[in-house]
Amino acid sequence: MAEQSIHGMWSSRLIFVLAAAGSAVGLGNIWRFPYVTAENGGGAFVLVYLGCIALIGVPIVIAEVVLGREGRQSPINTMAELSRRSGRSTFWQVVGWMGAGTGFIILSVYSVIAGWVMAYVVRMASGDLAGVDAASAGAAFEGFTQDATSVLGWHTLFMILTMFIVARGVGRGIEVAVKYLMPALFFLLSMLVVYSVVTTGPAFAEGLAFMFSFKFEQLSWAAVLLAMGQAFFTLSLGMGTMMTYGAYMPSKASIPRTAAMIAVLDTSVAIMAGIVIFPLVFANDLTSSSGPGLMFVTLPIAFGQMTGGQIFGTTFFVLVSFAAVTSSISMIEPACAWLVERTRLSRPKVAALLGAIAWLLGLGSAFSFNYWNDLQLIGGLNFFESMDYLANNIMLPLGGMLIALFTGWVVDRSIVRHQMSVSDASLTFFLWIVRVVAPTAVFVVFVMTLLR
Ligand code: TRP
């Protein structure tokens, strides 16, 4: 049992929480959660999403961190080693492989969207969007995403930024960044919440009602699958990210308590983003089905009308870019750690190589809003939508289910016990969830979506 990983260690439990929250809190909360909620009718979707976080998400965060801290390596090698030590087939490492692959898909899409965010930093700062109304904010967004050259430029820049930090390793880049950026993001988001309460008038209540009134007749199995996928995505689950970050966690900290903190932070940010964005949707008569552009349309409207909006707006998009970067590094770290363990290549070389692959894959998403508008892959979805669907609705829940099964049925109870200083009853309860409850829930949702 290693007490250290060869990749480095977080210097304290707090840093682990910030790094894991840095991974969890990202575009999934601020960009994806509001528009996916909007497209799926609001309240009932949010309820299922919250249920998935509590029932499936938190236990699988615990499971991933337990495995990671015990193995202290990349997910592929951790799963191979823990299988071996439990006297089981090392075939289980395929789950690690799957996860690494999923990481590329997610990063490729993520980098394109994060590129949009960075472009909006410049647009806000230049005063380009000062005083926009709903119609012109929408047009400005469309015009921007159709400009393939600049979208590509920003995608490239974001990928370089991500790989730069990954190349610097665990301690020297991420730690410093997350320590300052996460609190700053929280602060600015709180200010936006206040702005939304004060200025949107009756639309505020409408926005809240949209998010929190449960109309079950609106809920299809397809929407349940989306809510579950969003829960996995927002907690960075199902591909080994939390396992990898767990490998760098100090031995003493309590894993269940830490996992709960991460989930609470992550969920609060998503709900806050909803509280900011939905009232703006109603106050400006935007259709709530504006898709991936929702955040890029609503926020400029808000900032455009607020005193000091140019400064706040610029700062906000800067922080969202950083929130994105503290997430994107965590998508490639599992694959990166594995290559560093496996080969003699230096970390910077590995980072450059992996970044190049993800960058190439990202071209498909970048072009989905311009040249390849009409290209259809999976069931009528364009490239961007197909990657998003494949990763969030299939790969992450599947990966999470397999990780839960692995923890519950394959790994020796004594190994799990070693990482969890809880009562025997609590341990049994946890094991029951990862053995039965979480896998069954994922399985049922899969099957029901297929049967429809
Ligand atoms: N959780 C991040 C967000 O909400 C995205 C993310 C980072 C992620 N690492 C991940 C998603 C690993 C899935 C798997 O934006």
PDB file of C-alpha atoms in Angstrom, residues 163-436:
ATOM      1  CA  MET A 163      -1.949  21.022 -21.406  1.00  0.00           C
ATOM      2  CA  PHE A 164       0.389  23.615 -19.959  1.00  0.00           C
ATOM      3  CA  ILE A 165      -1.055  23.031 -16.504  1.00  0.00           C
ATOM      4  CA  VAL A 166      -1.139  19.256 -16.903  1.00  0.00           C
ATOM      5  CA  ALA A 167       2.478  19.367 -18.007  1.00  0.00           C
ATOM      6  CA  ARG A 168       3.456  21.192 -14.818  1.00  0.00           C
ATOM      7  CA  GLY A 169       2.045  18.365 -12.768  1.00  0.00           C
ATOM      8  CA  VAL A 170      -0.090  17.965  -9.696  1.00  0.00           C
ATOM      9  CA  GLY A 171       1.436  20.295  -7.170  1.00  0.00           C
ATOM     10  CA  ARG A 172       2.785  23.261  -9.066  1.00  0.00           C
ATOM     11  CA  GLY A 173      -0.104  24.271 -11.301  1.00  0.00           C
ATOM     12  CA  ILE A 174      -3.453  23.100  -9.989  1.00  0.00           C
ATOM     13  CA  GLU A 175      -2.941  23.790  -6.303  1.00  0.00           C
ATOM     14  CA  VAL A 176      -2.119  27.432  -6.744  1.00  0.00           C
ATOM     15  CA  ALA A 177      -4.904  28.010  -9.229  1.00  0.00           C
ATOM     16  CA  VAL A 178      -7.768  26.380  -7.364  1.00  0.00           C
ATOM     17  CA  LYS A 179      -6.929  28.043  -4.063  1.00  0.00           C
ATOM     18  CA  TYR A 180      -7.774  31.505  -5.367  1.00  0.00           C
ATOM     19  CA  LEU A 181     -10.076  30.894  -8.269  1.00  0.00           C
ATOM     20  CA  MET A 182     -12.729  28.746  -6.674  1.00  0.00           C
ATOM     21  CA  PRO A 183     -13.593  31.244  -3.908  1.00  0.00           C
ATOM     22  CA  ALA A 184     -13.554  34.115  -6.414  1.00  0.00           C
ATOM     23  CA  LEU A 185     -15.968  32.298  -8.694  1.00  0.00           C
ATOM     24  CA  PHE A 186     -18.278  31.610  -5.775  1.00  0.00           C
ATOM     25  CA  PHE A 187     -18.233  35.257  -4.789  1.00  0.00           C
ATOM     26  CA  LEU A 188     -19.066  36.598  -8.240  1.00  0.00           C
ATOM     27  CA  LEU A 189     -21.770  34.055  -8.779  1.00  0.00           C
ATOM     28  CA  SER A 190     -23.349  35.152  -5.483  1.00  0.00           C
ATOM     29  CA  MET A 191     -23.331  38.725  -6.744  1.00  0.00           C
ATOM     30  CA  LEU A 192     -25.135  37.652  -9.880  1.00  0.00           C
ATOM     31  CA  VAL A 193     -27.728  35.862  -7.775  1.00  0.00           C
ATOM     32  CA  VAL A 194     -28.366  39.115  -5.912  1.00  0.00           C
ATOM     33  CA  TYR A 195     -28.596  40.972  -9.204  1.00  0.00           C
ATOM     34  CA  SER A 196     -31.111  38.475 -10.476  1.00  0.00           C
ATOM     35  CA  VAL A 197     -33.262  38.760  -7.333  1.00  0.00           C
ATOM     36  CA  VAL A 198     -33.227  42.552  -7.402  1.00  0.00           C
ATOM     37  CA  THR A 199     -33.781  43.241 -11.077  1.00  0.00           C
ATOM     38  CA  THR A 200     -35.891  40.548 -12.684  1.00  0.00           C
ATOM     39  CA  GLY A 201     -39.098  41.378 -10.771  1.00  0.00           C
ATOM     40  CA  PRO A 202     -41.952  38.918 -11.302  1.00  0.00           C
ATOM     41  CA  ALA A 203     -39.793  36.893 -13.668  1.00  0.00           C
ATOM     42  CA  PHE A 204     -37.726  35.829 -10.672  1.00  0.00           C
ATOM     43  CA  ALA A 205     -40.613  33.849  -9.213  1.00  0.00           C
ATOM     44  CA  GLU A 206     -41.358  32.447 -12.647  1.00  0.00           C
ATOM     45  CA  GLY A 207     -37.775  31.330 -13.036  1.00  0.00           C
ATOM     46  CA  LEU A 208     -37.735  29.656  -9.639  1.00  0.00           C
ATOM     47  CA  ALA A 209     -41.071  28.010 -10.258  1.00  0.00           C
ATOM     48  CA  PHE A 210     -39.737  26.662 -13.530  1.00  0.00           C
ATOM     49  CA  MET A 211     -36.775  25.094 -11.751  1.00  0.00           C
ATOM     50  CA  PHE A 212     -38.572  23.785  -8.686  1.00  0.00           C
ATOM     51  CA  SER A 213     -42.136  22.860  -9.593  1.00  0.00           C
ATOM     52  CA  PHE A 214     -42.381  19.170 -10.202  1.00  0.00           C
ATOM     53  CA  LYS A 215     -44.677  18.332 -13.060  1.00  0.00           C
ATOM     54  CA  PHE A 216     -44.285  14.637 -13.391  1.00  0.00           C
ATOM     55  CA  GLU A 217     -46.244  14.320 -16.589  1.00  0.00           C
ATOM     56  CA  GLN A 218     -43.311  16.072 -18.291  1.00  0.00           C
ATOM     57  CA  LEU A 219     -40.899  13.381 -17.290  1.00  0.00           C
ATOM     58  CA  SER A 220     -39.974  10.761 -19.869  1.00  0.00           C
ATOM     59  CA  TRP A 221     -37.404   8.000 -19.426  1.00  0.00           C
ATOM     60  CA  ALA A 222     -35.242   9.840 -21.929  1.00  0.00           C
ATOM     61  CA  ALA A 223     -35.291  12.853 -19.617  1.00  0.00           C
ATOM     62  CA  VAL A 224     -34.446  10.655 -16.628  1.00  0.00           C
ATOM     63  CA  LEU A 225     -31.443   9.343 -18.539  1.00  0.00           C
ATOM     64  CA  LEU A 226     -30.377  12.919 -19.289  1.00  0.00           C
ATOM     65  CA  ALA A 227     -30.726  13.893 -15.630  1.00  0.00           C
ATOM     66  CA  MET A 228     -28.662  10.918 -14.584  1.00  0.00           C
ATOM     67  CA  GLY A 229     -26.031  11.686 -17.216  1.00  0.00           C
ATOM     68  CA  GLN A 230     -25.875  15.270 -16.003  1.00  0.00           C
ATOM     69  CA  ALA A 231     -25.357  14.054 -12.427  1.00  0.00           C
ATOM     70  CA  PHE A 232     -22.387  11.954 -13.529  1.00  0.00           C
ATOM     71  CA  PHE A 233     -20.986  14.738 -15.673  1.00  0.00           C
ATOM     72  CA  THR A 234     -21.250  17.454 -13.073  1.00  0.00           C
ATOM     73  CA  LEU A 235     -19.540  15.347 -10.400  1.00  0.00           C
ATOM     74  CA  SER A 236     -16.798  14.273 -12.848  1.00  0.00           C
ATOM     75  CA  LEU A 237     -17.784  10.653 -12.306  1.00  0.00           C
ATOM     76  CA  GLY A 238     -17.604   7.456 -14.271  1.00  0.00           C
ATOM     77  CA  MET A 239     -14.268   7.786 -16.032  1.00  0.00           C
ATOM     78  CA  GLY A 240     -11.684   7.755 -13.270  1.00  0.00           C
ATOM     79  CA  THR A 241     -11.183  11.457 -12.672  1.00  0.00           C
ATOM     80  CA  MET A 242     -12.115  11.240  -9.005  1.00  0.00           C
ATOM     81  CA  MET A 243     -10.104   8.041  -8.755  1.00  0.00           C
ATOM     82  CA  THR A 244      -7.048   9.820 -10.080  1.00  0.00           C
ATOM     83  CA  TYR A 245      -7.504  12.807  -7.790  1.00  0.00           C
ATOM     84  CA  GLY A 246      -8.060  10.395  -4.899  1.00  0.00           C
ATOM     85  CA  ALA A 247      -4.673   8.855  -5.646  1.00  0.00           C
ATOM     86  CA  TYR A 248      -3.079  12.149  -4.654  1.00  0.00           C
ATOM     87  CA  MET A 249      -5.138  12.565  -1.470  1.00  0.00           C
ATOM     88  CA  PRO A 250      -3.519  12.505   1.978  1.00  0.00           C
ATOM     89  CA  SER A 251      -4.134   9.212   3.793  1.00  0.00           C
ATOM     90  CA  LYS A 252      -5.851  10.522   6.895  1.00  0.00           C
ATOM     91  CA  ALA A 253      -8.800  12.563   5.615  1.00  0.00           C
ATOM     92  CA  SER A 254     -12.302  11.051   5.816  1.00  0.00           C
ATOM     93  CA  ILE A 255     -13.475  10.093   2.364  1.00  0.00           C
ATOM     94  CA  PRO A 256     -17.270  10.089   2.924  1.00  0.00           C
ATOM     95  CA  ARG A 257     -17.259  13.511   4.517  1.00  0.00           C
ATOM     96  CA  THR A 258     -15.047  14.940   1.798  1.00  0.00           C
ATOM     97  CA  ALA A 259     -17.236  13.454  -0.922  1.00  0.00           C
ATOM     98  CA  ALA A 260     -20.306  15.047   0.626  1.00  0.00           C
ATOM     99  CA  MET A 261     -18.587  18.435   0.682  1.00  0.00           C
ATOM    100  CA  ILE A 262     -17.705  18.174  -2.990  1.00  0.00           C
ATOM    101  CA  ALA A 263     -21.272  17.247  -3.906  1.00  0.00           C
ATOM    102  CA  VAL A 264     -22.719  20.123  -1.864  1.00  0.00           C
ATOM    103  CA  LEU A 265     -20.366  22.681  -3.425  1.00  0.00           C
ATOM    104  CA  ASP A 266     -21.024  21.391  -6.896  1.00  0.00           C
ATOM    105  CA  THR A 267     -24.797  21.296  -6.505  1.00  0.00           C
ATOM    106  CA  SER A 268     -24.912  24.796  -5.008  1.00  0.00           C
ATOM    107  CA  VAL A 269     -23.103  26.220  -8.000  1.00  0.00           C
ATOM    108  CA  ALA A 270     -25.509  24.548 -10.425  1.00  0.00           C
ATOM    109  CA  ILE A 271     -28.554  25.790  -8.522  1.00  0.00           C
ATOM    110  CA  MET A 272     -27.087  29.287  -8.304  1.00  0.00           C
ATOM    111  CA  ALA A 273     -26.472  29.295 -12.036  1.00  0.00           C
ATOM    112  CA  GLY A 274     -30.099  28.304 -12.532  1.00  0.00           C
ATOM    113  CA  ILE A 275     -31.275  31.072 -10.217  1.00  0.00           C
ATOM    114  CA  VAL A 276     -29.318  33.562 -12.287  1.00  0.00           C
ATOM    115  CA  ILE A 277     -30.225  32.304 -15.721  1.00  0.00           C
ATOM    116  CA  PHE A 278     -33.906  31.242 -15.596  1.00  0.00           C
ATOM    117  CA  PRO A 279     -35.353  34.536 -14.339  1.00  0.00           C
ATOM    118  CA  LEU A 280     -33.424  36.259 -17.122  1.00  0.00           C
ATOM    119  CA  VAL A 281     -34.967  33.904 -19.617  1.00  0.00           C
ATOM    120  CA  PHE A 282     -38.458  34.823 -18.492  1.00  0.00           C
ATOM    121  CA  ALA A 283     -37.736  38.521 -18.002  1.00  0.00           C
ATOM    122  CA  ASN A 284     -36.538  38.775 -21.596  1.00  0.00           C
ATOM    123  CA  ASP A 285     -39.077  36.497 -23.221  1.00  0.00           C
ATOM    124  CA  LEU A 286     -36.377  34.190 -24.436  1.00  0.00           C
ATOM    125  CA  THR A 287     -37.534  30.760 -25.371  1.00  0.00           C
ATOM    126  CA  SER A 288     -36.239  28.379 -22.778  1.00  0.00           C
ATOM    127  CA  SER A 289     -35.130  25.980 -25.495  1.00  0.00           C
ATOM    128  CA  SER A 290     -32.236  27.987 -26.849  1.00  0.00           C
ATOM    129  CA  GLY A 291     -29.841  25.067 -26.331  1.00  0.00           C
ATOM    130  CA  PRO A 292     -26.085  25.435 -25.859  1.00  0.00           C
ATOM    131  CA  GLY A 293     -26.313  29.187 -26.447  1.00  0.00           C
ATOM    132  CA  LEU A 294     -28.470  29.859 -23.384  1.00  0.00           C
ATOM    133  CA  MET A 295     -25.706  31.114 -21.079  1.00  0.00           C
ATOM    134  CA  PHE A 296     -24.056  33.103 -23.871  1.00  0.00           C
ATOM    135  CA  VAL A 297     -27.275  34.941 -24.508  1.00  0.00           C
ATOM    136  CA  THR A 298     -28.689  35.504 -21.024  1.00  0.00           C
ATOM    137  CA  LEU A 299     -25.536  36.614 -19.237  1.00  0.00           C
ATOM    138  CA  PRO A 300     -24.575  39.374 -21.695  1.00  0.00           C
ATOM    139  CA  ILE A 301     -28.109  40.750 -21.359  1.00  0.00           C
ATOM    140  CA  ALA A 302     -27.762  40.878 -17.588  1.00  0.00           C
ATOM    141  CA  PHE A 303     -24.313  42.418 -17.675  1.00  0.00           C
ATOM    142  CA  GLY A 304     -25.334  44.787 -20.438  1.00  0.00           C
ATOM    143  CA  GLN A 305     -27.936  46.381 -18.201  1.00  0.00           C
ATOM    144  CA  MET A 306     -26.079  46.445 -14.923  1.00  0.00           C
ATOM    145  CA  THR A 307     -23.901  49.306 -13.718  1.00  0.00           C
ATOM    146  CA  GLY A 308     -20.309  48.242 -14.048  1.00  0.00           C
ATOM    147  CA  GLY A 309     -21.563  45.386 -16.190  1.00  0.00           C
ATOM    148  CA  GLN A 310     -18.590  45.521 -18.476  1.00  0.00           C
ATOM    149  CA  ILE A 311     -16.156  44.915 -15.622  1.00  0.00           C
ATOM    150  CA  PHE A 312     -18.297  42.345 -13.851  1.00  0.00           C
ATOM    151  CA  GLY A 313     -19.083  40.605 -17.098  1.00  0.00           C
ATOM    152  CA  THR A 314     -15.476  40.398 -18.121  1.00  0.00           C
ATOM    153  CA  THR A 315     -14.427  39.141 -14.706  1.00  0.00           C
ATOM    154  CA  PHE A 316     -17.211  36.604 -14.697  1.00  0.00           C
ATOM    155  CA  PHE A 317     -16.286  35.073 -18.030  1.00  0.00           C
ATOM    156  CA  VAL A 318     -12.645  35.026 -16.916  1.00  0.00           C
ATOM    157  CA  LEU A 319     -13.669  33.026 -13.875  1.00  0.00           C
ATOM    158  CA  VAL A 320     -15.826  30.675 -15.919  1.00  0.00           C
ATOM    159  CA  SER A 321     -12.776  30.094 -18.143  1.00  0.00           C
ATOM    160  CA  PHE A 322     -10.756  29.200 -15.076  1.00  0.00           C
ATOM    161  CA  ALA A 323     -13.537  26.975 -13.765  1.00  0.00           C
ATOM    162  CA  ALA A 324     -13.397  25.277 -17.156  1.00  0.00           C
ATOM    163  CA  VAL A 325      -9.651  24.838 -17.038  1.00  0.00           C
ATOM    164  CA  THR A 326      -9.685  23.359 -13.524  1.00  0.00           C
ATOM    165  CA  SER A 327     -12.142  20.816 -14.965  1.00  0.00           C
ATOM    166  CA  SER A 328     -10.475  20.124 -18.283  1.00  0.00           C
ATOM    167  CA  ILE A 329      -7.152  19.208 -16.708  1.00  0.00           C
ATOM    168  CA  SER A 330      -8.962  16.554 -14.705  1.00  0.00           C
ATOM    169  CA  MET A 331     -10.320  14.915 -17.864  1.00  0.00           C
ATOM    170  CA  ILE A 332      -6.913  14.121 -19.258  1.00  0.00           C
ATOM    171  CA  GLU A 333      -5.021  13.502 -16.015  1.00  0.00           C
ATOM    172  CA  PRO A 334      -6.087   9.814 -15.833  1.00  0.00           C
ATOM    173  CA  ALA A 335      -4.685   9.048 -19.299  1.00  0.00           C
ATOM    174  CA  CYS A 336      -1.670  11.233 -18.644  1.00  0.00           C
ATOM    175  CA  ALA A 337      -0.846   9.497 -15.359  1.00  0.00           C
ATOM    176  CA  TRP A 338      -1.106   6.119 -17.058  1.00  0.00           C
ATOM    177  CA  LEU A 339       1.291   7.054 -19.872  1.00  0.00           C
ATOM    178  CA  VAL A 340       3.755   8.505 -17.382  1.00  0.00           C
ATOM    179  CA  GLU A 341       3.623   5.264 -15.381  1.00  0.00           C
ATOM    180  CA  ARG A 342       3.827   3.101 -18.447  1.00  0.00           C
ATOM    181  CA  THR A 343       6.473   4.780 -20.602  1.00  0.00           C
ATOM    182  CA  ARG A 344       9.658   6.717 -20.170  1.00  0.00           C
ATOM    183  CA  LEU A 345       8.136   9.786 -21.748  1.00  0.00           C
ATOM    184  CA  SER A 346       8.273  12.944 -19.673  1.00  0.00           C
ATOM    185  CA  ARG A 347       5.020  14.462 -18.432  1.00  0.00           C
ATOM    186  CA  PRO A 348       5.260  17.504 -20.758  1.00  0.00           C
ATOM    187  CA  LYS A 349       5.658  15.230 -23.791  1.00  0.00           C
ATOM    188  CA  VAL A 350       2.744  13.082 -22.696  1.00  0.00           C
ATOM    189  CA  ALA A 351       0.595  16.155 -22.173  1.00  0.00           C
ATOM    190  CA  ALA A 352       1.432  17.515 -25.619  1.00  0.00           C
ATOM    191  CA  LEU A 353       0.646  14.198 -27.268  1.00  0.00           C
ATOM    192  CA  LEU A 354      -2.682  13.677 -25.515  1.00  0.00           C
ATOM    193  CA  GLY A 355      -3.665  17.297 -26.040  1.00  0.00           C
ATOM    194  CA  ALA A 356      -3.047  16.990 -29.760  1.00  0.00           C
ATOM    195  CA  ILE A 357      -5.374  13.991 -29.977  1.00  0.00           C
ATOM    196  CA  ALA A 358      -8.157  15.711 -28.015  1.00  0.00           C
ATOM    197  CA  TRP A 359      -7.665  18.855 -30.082  1.00  0.00           C
ATOM    198  CA  LEU A 360      -8.146  16.951 -33.335  1.00  0.00           C
ATOM    199  CA  LEU A 361     -11.298  15.286 -32.075  1.00  0.00           C
ATOM    200  CA  GLY A 362     -12.533  18.709 -31.038  1.00  0.00           C
ATOM    201  CA  LEU A 363     -12.546  19.919 -34.636  1.00  0.00           C
ATOM    202  CA  GLY A 364     -15.725  17.927 -35.128  1.00  0.00           C
ATOM    203  CA  SER A 365     -17.493  19.878 -32.398  1.00  0.00           C
ATOM    204  CA  ALA A 366     -16.062  23.202 -33.514  1.00  0.00           C
ATOM    205  CA  PHE A 367     -17.393  22.620 -37.023  1.00  0.00           C
ATOM    206  CA  SER A 368     -20.804  21.425 -35.824  1.00  0.00           C
ATOM    207  CA  PHE A 369     -21.957  25.031 -35.600  1.00  0.00           C
ATOM    208  CA  ASN A 370     -20.729  26.033 -39.040  1.00  0.00           C
ATOM    209  CA  TYR A 371     -19.291  23.822 -41.833  1.00  0.00           C
ATOM    210  CA  TRP A 372     -20.759  20.589 -40.532  1.00  0.00           C
ATOM    211  CA  ASN A 373     -24.085  22.023 -39.494  1.00  0.00           C
ATOM    212  CA  ASP A 374     -26.003  19.403 -41.403  1.00  0.00           C
ATOM    213  CA  LEU A 375     -23.798  16.403 -40.778  1.00  0.00           C
ATOM    214  CA  GLN A 376     -25.652  13.754 -38.810  1.00  0.00           C
ATOM    215  CA  LEU A 377     -24.089  10.969 -36.784  1.00  0.00           C
ATOM    216  CA  ILE A 378     -26.012   9.131 -34.062  1.00  0.00           C
ATOM    217  CA  GLY A 379     -29.765   9.219 -34.762  1.00  0.00           C
ATOM    218  CA  GLY A 380     -29.977  12.629 -36.382  1.00  0.00           C
ATOM    219  CA  LEU A 381     -27.629  14.357 -33.930  1.00  0.00           C
ATOM    220  CA  ASN A 382     -24.763  16.424 -35.251  1.00  0.00           C
ATOM    221  CA  PHE A 383     -21.155  15.730 -34.259  1.00  0.00           C
ATOM    222  CA  PHE A 384     -21.183  17.914 -31.140  1.00  0.00           C
ATOM    223  CA  GLU A 385     -24.507  16.488 -29.977  1.00  0.00           C
ATOM    224  CA  SER A 386     -23.378  12.936 -30.714  1.00  0.00           C
ATOM    225  CA  MET A 387     -20.195  13.254 -28.655  1.00  0.00           C
ATOM    226  CA  ASP A 388     -22.154  14.851 -25.843  1.00  0.00           C
ATOM    227  CA  TYR A 389     -24.788  12.116 -25.969  1.00  0.00           C
ATOM    228  CA  LEU A 390     -22.317   9.275 -26.156  1.00  0.00           C
ATOM    229  CA  ALA A 391     -20.206  10.534 -23.263  1.00  0.00           C
ATOM    230  CA  ASN A 392     -22.861  11.791 -20.880  1.00  0.00           C
ATOM    231  CA  ASN A 393     -25.722   9.408 -21.443  1.00  0.00           C
ATOM    232  CA  ILE A 394     -23.844   6.214 -22.154  1.00  0.00           C
ATOM    233  CA  MET A 395     -20.168   6.128 -21.249  1.00  0.00           C
ATOM    234  CA  LEU A 396     -20.264   7.942 -17.894  1.00  0.00           C
ATOM    235  CA  PRO A 397     -23.265   6.075 -16.418  1.00  0.00           C
ATOM    236  CA  LEU A 398     -21.881   2.790 -17.744  1.00  0.00           C
ATOM    237  CA  GLY A 399     -18.424   3.534 -16.347  1.00  0.00           C
ATOM    238  CA  GLY A 400     -19.924   4.583 -13.031  1.00  0.00           C
ATOM    239  CA  MET A 401     -21.984   1.411 -12.843  1.00  0.00           C
ATOM    240  CA  LEU A 402     -18.921  -0.742 -13.507  1.00  0.00           C
ATOM    241  CA  ILE A 403     -16.850   1.157 -10.937  1.00  0.00           C
ATOM    242  CA  ALA A 404     -19.615   0.636  -8.367  1.00  0.00           C
ATOM    243  CA  LEU A 405     -19.809  -3.087  -9.183  1.00  0.00           C
ATOM    244  CA  PHE A 406     -16.028  -3.358  -9.038  1.00  0.00           C
ATOM    245  CA  THR A 407     -15.898  -1.722  -5.613  1.00  0.00           C
ATOM    246  CA  GLY A 408     -18.781  -3.762  -4.271  1.00  0.00           C
ATOM    247  CA  TRP A 409     -18.185  -7.225  -5.717  1.00  0.00           C
ATOM    248  CA  VAL A 410     -14.572  -7.484  -6.849  1.00  0.00           C
ATOM    249  CA  VAL A 411     -12.402  -5.607  -4.396  1.00  0.00           C
ATOM    250  CA  ASP A 412     -11.914  -7.265  -0.992  1.00  0.00           C
ATOM    251  CA  ARG A 413     -14.020  -5.770   1.747  1.00  0.00           C
ATOM    252  CA  SER A 414     -10.850  -5.416   3.837  1.00  0.00           C
ATOM    253  CA  ILE A 415      -9.384  -3.066   1.229  1.00  0.00           C
ATOM    254  CA  VAL A 416     -12.453  -0.838   1.242  1.00  0.00           C
ATOM    255  CA  ARG A 417     -12.482  -1.066   5.036  1.00  0.00           C
ATOM    256  CA  HIS A 418      -8.904   0.173   5.133  1.00  0.00           C
ATOM    257  CA  GLN A 419      -9.856   3.400   3.360  1.00  0.00           C
ATOM    258  CA  MET A 420     -13.109   4.042   5.232  1.00  0.00           C
ATOM    259  CA  SER A 421     -12.868   4.730   8.915  1.00  0.00           C
ATOM    260  CA  VAL A 422     -16.599   4.346   9.551  1.00  0.00           C
ATOM    261  CA  SER A 423     -18.670   1.959  11.640  1.00  0.00           C
ATOM    262  CA  ASP A 424     -19.287  -1.540  10.331  1.00  0.00           C
ATOM    263  CA  ALA A 425     -22.927  -0.712   9.823  1.00  0.00           C
ATOM    264  CA  SER A 426     -22.086   2.325   7.689  1.00  0.00           C
ATOM    265  CA  LEU A 427     -19.634   0.293   5.665  1.00  0.00           C
ATOM    266  CA  THR A 428     -22.247  -2.371   5.027  1.00  0.00           C
ATOM    267  CA  PHE A 429     -24.734   0.309   4.020  1.00  0.00           C
ATOM    268  CA  PHE A 430     -22.228   1.849   1.606  1.00  0.00           C
ATOM    269  CA  LEU A 431     -21.396  -1.529   0.119  1.00  0.00           C
ATOM    270  CA  TRP A 432     -25.084  -2.308  -0.328  1.00  0.00           C
ATOM    271  CA  ILE A 433     -25.493   0.897  -2.326  1.00  0.00           C
ATOM    272  CA  VAL A 434     -22.549   0.279  -4.632  1.00  0.00           C
ATOM    273  CA  ARG A 435     -23.344  -3.417  -4.992  1.00  0.00           C
ATOM    274  CA  VAL A 436     -27.032  -3.178  -5.644  1.00  0.00           C
TER     275      VAL A 436
END
